[in-house]
């Protein structure tokens, strides 16, 4: 195993939602060391201007590069939409994967003929039309339907995952999509995998495959590391280092809900 | 009229919610010039640590002081809770009013014997127990019931003010309060006045007075300016200057919903 294989995978998000990506990578690649950066002091990015999102994303990229990461996963849909080219340029020879690309590829593969694809995400992700462009670049015959669902993030953070309010909210946002009988629906926000079961229930008679891009990017990471002979083959359980720019109230509870397990140590490392 | 009377009133908030205070002050004091600062690049404060909220509040105070304001209104409940003493110290001889103090006084006056007072707000405001302390300092015989309602801000920003989802959310949060038949309920977040009618409807049989602290602080501002002979008596309609640290998507729509009228010019003035 090359010494570089022992280097960590860097994963970042505007806040704690990206821990759903950490969870998926841990499950797929349990021997990898992972460094996570969540910009909790400045979350949410989804309502900020594109130039602000770019500036923040580059600050985090610089932080991860100083940590000698072997690859960078952009776990934030807003950053993938607004700044993925900027992050790639800054990262140079370090490969960068992002959730938009991963979700797009998975949606196109979901069914024999995925012709009608839905995307849900934050206002910024949807307004940027990144998923739409990403899908049409792969295949211009597809039809893409997009919808911003800004209430799903606060619902996830309140822990209202499967009550009457979350079901009504999902119905309010997805009624049109159910009527259209889409082939695939991309969960284009790192918080949304928490509602995967409820969304699948709501769409159950429409034949729509629900795409969890956290799972998709974990699979792409395995392929990338294998191809570049960078898989950590030490056999030891990987180390997880969690950095945040601020430690908000209820952070521990929320982080553990997203990560799906206990989180022992969190370091506060502001970027400004 | 003294030249200082022509100086503007400075009003600030973590975002655009404080425009409900601007609206109330405009209605009460139409001849006053007003400068508003909304820290839209770093909103929401409610989930941030107290030290971060203090630092941000002082940066905005400095900005308003350079604009030669004659008084400062803290339109943000989180700042009132976490940093009102810091802002007062920095402002020196310029008087500072805050929504917590204004809401407290109004709640205590609401009924002949307001003995059981409820407070709703963001997580940070409620966890800080500022309203509780503020009320008990005035009268230690009162009983205070507090509840964080984090879903109400995103609901207001989504424009879901009086649909089934907002009604269920209000019911979920306020059921206990209705059962307790409170004398007064303080809307301890600048977004909440948008739900005043729905909250009054839900509490209609409980005899609870709903206290809108935007209206309360506008009344206190009039009293303060009158007492200090600082009322603008020019007879002209006051100028309104709106500064924000970032101009998020949908800003115009949202700002106008909170302000209750058209907003012509917004300047972007980051603090960092």
XYZ file of C-alpha atoms in Angstrom:
544
model
C 0.000 0.000 0.000
C 1.416 3.412 -0.972
C 1.900 5.952 1.820
C -0.638 8.161 0.085
C -3.299 5.468 0.537
C -3.108 6.123 4.257
C -4.009 9.789 3.700
C -7.551 10.827 4.629
C -10.538 11.467 2.397
C -11.664 15.079 2.835
C -15.425 15.655 2.893
C -17.098 19.021 3.349
C -20.477 20.671 3.570
C -21.993 23.997 4.599
C -23.095 22.399 7.860
C -23.805 18.987 9.292
C -25.957 17.579 6.473
C -22.810 16.240 4.783
C -22.488 13.752 7.619
C -24.992 11.646 5.630
C -22.194 11.373 3.037
C -19.642 10.521 5.753
C -22.014 7.797 6.939
C -22.364 6.324 3.434
C -18.557 6.427 2.867
C -17.892 4.795 6.267
C -20.297 1.991 5.392
C -18.772 1.448 1.944
C -15.101 1.998 2.901
C -14.680 1.269 6.622
C -10.858 1.348 6.525
C -10.549 4.880 5.156
C -9.499 7.802 7.330
C -11.935 10.686 6.920
C -11.645 14.395 7.664
C -14.918 16.312 7.664
C -15.350 20.077 7.624
C -18.804 21.545 8.353
C -19.104 25.321 8.066
C -21.644 25.523 10.877
C -20.862 29.191 11.604
C -22.086 30.194 8.157
C -24.748 27.606 7.349
C -27.014 27.660 5.362
C -25.303 28.322 2.034
C -28.551 27.693 0.151
C -29.860 31.213 0.688
C -26.530 33.001 -0.016
C -25.282 34.559 -3.244
C -23.165 32.479 -5.622
C -20.040 34.620 -5.110
C -20.255 34.178 -1.331
C -20.677 30.404 -1.683
C -17.594 30.279 -3.955
C -15.449 32.208 -1.490
C -16.453 29.943 1.408
C -15.908 26.749 -0.627
C -12.357 27.802 -1.527
C -11.523 28.568 2.114
C -12.621 25.052 3.084
C -10.729 23.500 0.147
C -7.552 25.236 1.347
C -8.138 23.865 4.846
C -8.536 20.292 3.546
C -5.439 20.601 1.327
C -3.337 21.558 4.363
C -4.595 18.287 5.925
C -2.980 16.338 3.038
C -6.194 14.700 1.855
C -5.937 12.198 -1.022
C -9.312 13.158 -2.479
C -12.046 15.711 -1.794
C -15.777 14.990 -1.747
C -18.046 18.009 -2.048
C -20.958 16.815 0.092
C -22.850 20.074 -0.333
C -25.250 20.408 -3.242
C -25.111 24.200 -3.098
C -21.306 24.156 -3.430
C -21.436 21.461 -6.136
C -23.814 23.718 -8.034
C -22.083 27.056 -7.509
C -18.387 26.263 -7.115
C -17.363 22.770 -8.219
C -15.097 24.107 -10.994
C -13.452 26.537 -8.566
C -12.800 23.749 -6.049
C -11.346 21.477 -8.786
C -9.048 24.258 -10.007
C -7.812 24.931 -6.464
C -7.322 21.202 -5.706
C -5.028 20.705 -8.722
C -3.949 17.050 -8.946
C -6.082 15.954 -5.960
C -9.233 14.404 -7.442
C -12.577 15.988 -6.513
C -15.975 14.282 -6.568
C -19.246 16.067 -6.015
C -22.758 14.980 -5.104
C -24.340 16.519 -8.197
C -22.255 14.444 -10.607
C -22.731 11.322 -8.482
C -26.507 11.814 -8.235
C -26.811 12.507 -11.949
C -25.003 9.331 -12.984
C -27.021 7.229 -10.535
C -30.314 8.673 -11.779
C -29.421 7.946 -15.394
C -28.603 4.356 -14.478
C -31.654 3.883 -12.228
C -33.973 2.401 -14.797
C -33.490 0.865 -18.228
C -34.814 4.073 -19.691
C -34.770 6.891 -17.144
C -36.270 9.539 -19.336
C -38.175 11.619 -16.817
C -36.024 12.653 -13.877
C -37.037 14.805 -10.913
C -34.680 16.787 -8.691
C -35.417 18.324 -5.294
C -33.038 20.580 -3.357
C -32.509 23.964 -1.749
C -33.503 27.183 -3.510
C -29.893 27.852 -4.581
C -29.319 24.353 -5.974
C -32.565 24.387 -7.946
C -32.201 27.975 -9.209
C -28.675 27.205 -10.409
C -30.143 24.479 -12.716
C -26.968 22.462 -12.138
C -28.675 19.073 -11.983
C -30.626 19.900 -15.114
C -27.460 20.891 -16.985
C -25.551 17.917 -15.600
C -28.245 15.471 -16.781
C -28.747 17.079 -20.198
C -24.985 17.104 -20.800
C -25.008 13.306 -20.393
C -28.107 12.855 -22.516
C -30.046 15.666 -24.126
C -33.150 13.488 -24.616
C -34.009 13.431 -20.922
C -36.699 15.570 -19.319
C -35.847 17.120 -15.972
C -38.361 18.440 -13.425
C -37.001 20.513 -10.527
C -38.483 21.739 -7.281
C -37.027 23.695 -4.358
C -38.150 22.257 -0.995
C -36.765 24.721 1.598
C -38.859 23.336 4.474
C -37.204 19.906 4.454
C -33.928 21.084 6.035
C -35.535 22.678 9.114
C -37.902 19.694 9.412
C -34.900 17.319 9.495
C -33.175 19.509 12.079
C -36.324 19.628 14.229
C -36.436 15.836 14.063
C -39.904 15.846 12.512
C -39.147 13.032 10.090
C -42.345 11.021 9.913
C -45.108 12.991 11.577
C -48.229 14.531 10.009
C -46.420 17.824 9.317
C -43.538 16.182 7.427
C -45.964 14.002 5.455
C -48.081 17.039 4.471
C -44.933 18.980 3.548
C -43.635 16.139 1.366
C -47.072 15.858 -0.247
C -47.224 19.623 -0.857
C -43.826 19.598 -2.571
C -44.081 16.292 -4.463
C -47.715 16.109 -5.565
C -46.837 17.310 -9.099
C -44.004 14.817 -9.340
C -46.268 11.932 -8.334
C -48.787 12.941 -10.990
C -45.991 12.900 -13.590
C -44.868 9.294 -12.768
C -41.142 10.087 -12.973
C -38.555 7.348 -13.541
C -36.146 8.694 -10.913
C -36.115 11.379 -8.234
C -32.746 12.743 -7.050
C -32.575 13.812 -3.391
C -30.443 16.866 -4.191
C -29.690 17.997 -0.633
C -27.644 16.187 1.994
C -30.431 16.498 4.569
C -33.002 14.746 2.403
C -31.808 11.123 2.823
C -33.411 11.311 6.293
C -36.801 11.465 4.526
C -36.015 8.716 2.006
C -38.554 6.251 3.459
C -41.335 8.870 3.665
C -40.640 10.053 0.100
C -40.615 6.477 -1.186
C -43.917 5.854 0.611
C -45.478 8.940 -0.963
C -44.281 7.933 -4.454
C -44.865 4.174 -4.043
C -47.503 3.789 -6.775
C -45.694 5.968 -9.295
C -42.785 3.616 -10.094
C -40.191 6.289 -9.254
C -36.700 5.256 -8.066
C -35.528 7.551 -5.256
C -31.808 8.357 -5.635
C -29.780 8.992 -2.476
C -26.704 10.838 -3.705
C -24.783 10.136 -0.478
C -24.858 6.429 -1.392
C -24.011 7.298 -5.016
C -20.927 9.376 -4.148
C -19.661 6.673 -1.758
C -19.776 4.161 -4.623
C -17.942 6.598 -6.907
C -15.299 7.151 -4.236
C -14.600 3.421 -4.054
C -14.236 3.248 -7.849
C -11.924 6.289 -7.925
C -9.635 5.044 -5.156
C -9.487 1.568 -6.672
C -8.599 2.964 -10.102
C -5.862 5.168 -8.627
C -4.555 2.438 -6.309
C -5.291 4.646 -3.333
C -7.558 2.324 -1.332
C -6.551 2.025 2.306
C -5.879 -1.690 2.725
C -4.512 -1.512 6.283
C -7.479 -3.496 7.584
C -7.830 -1.116 10.535
C -11.014 0.846 11.204
C -10.500 4.309 9.756
C -10.035 7.425 11.904
C -12.716 10.118 11.720
C -11.831 13.746 12.429
C -14.710 16.202 12.539
C -14.025 19.940 12.199
C -16.662 22.674 12.378
C -16.445 26.473 12.229
C -18.800 26.874 15.199
C -20.463 24.489 17.606
C -24.107 25.395 17.618
C -26.604 24.374 20.235
C -27.913 20.831 19.868
C -24.947 20.102 17.575
C -24.143 16.731 19.107
C -27.723 15.443 18.840
C -28.088 16.614 15.266
C -24.678 15.380 14.140
C -25.329 11.937 15.557
C -28.716 11.798 13.854
C -27.049 12.464 10.483
C -24.014 10.247 11.089
C -26.155 7.444 12.479
C -23.776 6.801 15.402
C -21.951 8.369 18.372
C -19.496 11.163 17.665
C -16.731 11.459 20.231
C -14.602 14.453 19.374
C -15.363 17.597 17.400
C -12.791 20.323 16.813
C -13.787 23.922 16.302
C -11.668 25.521 13.600
C -13.056 28.813 12.244
C -11.867 29.848 8.805
C -11.911 33.606 9.352
C -35.798 70.957 16.318
C -32.204 70.078 17.259
C -29.912 68.958 14.449
C -29.611 65.621 16.217
C -33.366 65.063 15.819
C -32.764 64.771 12.099
C -30.341 61.884 12.657
C -31.619 58.419 11.774
C -32.836 55.659 14.055
C -30.602 52.608 13.613
C -32.351 49.225 13.608
C -30.633 45.884 13.151
C -31.305 42.177 12.994
C -29.542 38.992 11.974
C -31.520 39.001 8.741
C -34.690 40.450 7.333
C -37.076 39.586 10.183
C -36.274 42.927 11.828
C -38.127 44.618 9.001
C -41.273 43.865 11.042
C -39.805 46.311 13.597
C -39.024 48.840 10.832
C -42.634 48.532 9.696
C -43.966 49.156 13.216
C -41.641 52.167 13.725
C -42.609 53.633 10.320
C -46.285 53.361 11.234
C -45.778 54.938 14.660
C -43.180 57.574 13.664
C -43.563 58.305 9.924
C -41.229 61.343 9.954
C -38.193 59.512 11.319
C -35.241 58.610 9.113
C -34.355 54.944 9.553
C -31.201 52.974 8.786
C -31.588 49.198 8.831
C -28.809 46.629 8.863
C -29.665 42.970 8.184
C -26.806 40.490 8.457
C -28.168 38.303 5.667
C -24.752 36.745 4.925
C -24.620 35.201 8.383
C -28.277 34.606 9.240
C -29.552 32.765 11.261
C -27.976 33.785 14.564
C -30.388 31.560 16.502
C -28.321 28.412 15.974
C -24.911 30.041 16.620
C -22.879 30.152 19.820
C -23.274 33.112 22.164
C -19.695 34.351 21.610
C -20.225 34.402 17.833
C -23.510 36.305 18.216
C -21.774 38.899 20.434
C -18.966 39.446 17.932
C -21.423 39.949 15.054
C -23.650 42.294 17.101
C -20.693 44.556 17.935
C -19.625 44.735 14.286
C -23.119 45.925 13.340
C -23.220 48.392 16.256
C -19.959 49.917 15.003
C -21.451 50.220 11.520
C -24.542 52.030 12.837
C -22.441 54.356 15.005
C -20.462 55.465 11.923
C -23.855 56.361 10.402
C -24.434 58.846 13.269
C -27.647 57.240 14.499
C -29.474 58.947 17.397
C -30.682 55.674 18.895
C -30.254 51.959 18.243
C -33.038 49.385 18.259
C -31.953 45.770 18.585
C -34.652 44.105 16.491
C -33.140 40.667 16.935
C -34.254 38.555 19.880
C -31.119 36.422 19.724
C -28.910 39.525 20.005
C -31.130 41.028 22.719
C -30.687 37.798 24.647
C -26.984 37.211 24.065
C -25.446 40.648 23.622
C -27.640 43.567 24.719
C -25.189 44.631 27.461
C -22.282 44.483 24.990
C -24.164 46.642 22.481
C -25.107 49.189 25.193
C -21.492 49.396 26.374
C -20.251 49.965 22.820
C -22.981 52.556 22.051
C -21.990 54.723 25.054
C -24.291 57.759 25.248
C -26.477 56.669 22.323
C -29.579 55.043 23.857
C -30.293 51.415 22.970
C -33.672 49.680 23.083
C -34.177 45.988 22.582
C -37.133 43.792 21.723
C -36.794 41.637 24.834
C -37.209 44.552 27.218
C -40.021 46.014 25.114
C -41.859 42.672 24.920
C -41.434 42.049 28.638
C -42.904 45.401 29.647
C -45.820 44.995 27.245
C -46.595 41.492 28.542
C -46.599 42.695 32.155
C -49.023 45.482 31.221
C -51.238 43.268 29.025
C -53.770 42.306 31.647
C -54.623 43.675 35.058
C -52.846 40.684 36.532
C -50.604 39.007 33.981
C -49.331 36.255 36.186
C -48.803 33.475 33.687
C -46.735 34.555 30.716
C -45.637 32.440 27.751
C -42.674 33.142 25.471
C -41.912 31.596 22.089
C -38.699 32.165 20.110
C -35.681 30.561 18.475
C -33.663 27.883 20.247
C -30.968 30.405 21.274
C -33.439 32.950 22.670
C -35.317 30.323 24.691
C -32.182 28.522 25.919
C -30.710 31.831 27.082
C -33.750 32.290 29.414
C -33.497 36.024 28.802
C -37.236 36.660 28.678
C -37.695 34.639 31.839
C -34.990 36.612 33.656
C -36.279 39.901 32.254
C -39.829 39.191 33.477
C -38.789 37.863 36.894
C -36.533 40.896 37.442
C -39.608 43.107 37.056
C -41.785 40.914 39.224
C -40.646 37.711 40.847
C -44.242 36.506 41.403
C -44.830 35.791 37.726
C -44.710 32.353 36.160
C -43.015 32.082 32.787
C -43.472 29.243 30.274
C -41.031 29.084 27.350
C -40.950 27.141 24.106
C -38.553 27.118 21.157
C -40.406 27.036 17.818
C -37.648 26.671 15.205
C -40.018 25.770 12.356
C -41.811 29.132 12.364
C -38.954 31.065 10.726
C -38.663 28.797 7.666
C -42.473 28.654 7.419
C -42.604 32.481 7.310
C -39.860 32.564 4.678
C -41.646 29.923 2.578
C -44.770 32.094 2.778
C -46.788 29.284 4.374
C -48.586 31.581 6.800
C -52.099 30.207 7.026
C -52.186 26.790 5.401
C -52.766 23.390 7.014
C -49.023 22.901 7.651
C -48.611 26.210 9.508
C -51.772 25.553 11.529
C -50.565 22.069 12.541
C -47.119 23.459 13.396
C -48.622 26.203 15.581
C -50.857 23.615 17.252
C -47.891 21.272 17.839
C -45.894 24.043 19.499
C -48.672 25.819 21.403
C -50.963 22.991 22.590
C -49.426 23.015 26.093
C -49.759 26.789 26.306
C -53.433 26.662 25.340
C -54.071 24.058 28.034
C -52.421 26.367 30.586
C -54.679 29.397 29.766
C -51.841 31.933 29.898
C -52.508 35.640 30.432
C -50.037 36.775 27.773
C -47.878 35.187 25.076
C -44.817 37.072 23.828
C -43.889 36.548 20.165
C -40.156 36.463 20.913
C -38.853 36.366 17.338
C -39.127 39.054 14.691
C -40.554 36.601 12.157
C -43.465 35.592 14.360
C -45.683 38.686 13.956
C -46.519 37.251 10.513
C -48.381 34.449 12.324
C -50.095 36.738 14.851
C -53.599 36.131 13.457
C -53.142 32.342 13.274
C -51.729 32.230 16.815
C -54.589 34.390 18.130
C -57.055 32.070 16.391
C -55.472 29.012 17.986
C -55.540 30.617 21.446
C -58.903 32.348 21.061
C -60.737 30.491 23.829
C -57.884 30.685 26.334
C -58.064 34.431 27.072
C -54.387 34.928 26.188
C -53.164 38.327 24.940
C -50.656 37.895 22.101
C -47.804 40.420 22.429
C -46.144 41.642 19.218
C -42.812 43.053 20.403
C -42.293 44.987 17.154
C -45.306 47.123 18.081
C -44.069 47.337 21.692
C -40.582 48.585 20.759
C -42.048 51.174 18.360
C -44.101 52.600 21.247
C -41.016 52.648 23.497
C -39.045 54.438 20.776
C -41.638 57.199 20.598
C -41.502 57.635 24.380
C -37.707 57.689 24.412
C -37.383 60.251 21.604
C -40.082 62.448 23.139
C -38.389 62.375 26.545
C -35.000 63.250 25.033
C -36.478 65.915 22.688
C -35.164 63.969 19.721
C -38.403 63.488 17.767
C -38.093 64.451 14.115
C -40.695 67.202 13.701
C -39.785 68.138 10.125
C -43.154 66.935 8.872
C -41.496 65.210 5.914
C -41.795 61.483 5.297
C -38.681 59.848 6.725
C -35.925 58.370 4.548
C -35.340 54.614 4.750
C -31.898 53.171 4.031
C -31.610 49.397 3.969
C -28.191 47.727 4.267
C -27.542 43.984 4.121
C -24.352 41.917 4.254
C -25.459 39.754 1.323
C -28.388 39.810 -1.058
C -29.825 36.328 -1.025
C -32.149 34.920 -3.618
C -35.793 35.980 -3.232
C -34.581 38.804 -0.968
C -36.865 41.426 -2.492
C -40.014 39.292 -2.156
C -39.220 38.342 1.416
C -38.182 41.831 2.506
C -41.370 43.325 1.114
C -43.468 40.686 2.882
C -41.887 41.661 6.213
C -41.887 45.414 5.558
C -45.435 45.346 4.229
C -44.565 47.605 1.280
C -42.283 48.139 -1.731
C -38.561 48.469 -1.073
C -36.722 50.487 -3.683
C -33.032 50.440 -2.882
C -30.917 47.997 -0.904
C -27.194 48.463 -0.370
C -24.885 45.526 0.148
C -22.309 46.322 2.807
C -20.455 43.279 4.176
C -18.885 43.666 7.603
C -15.858 41.416 7.043
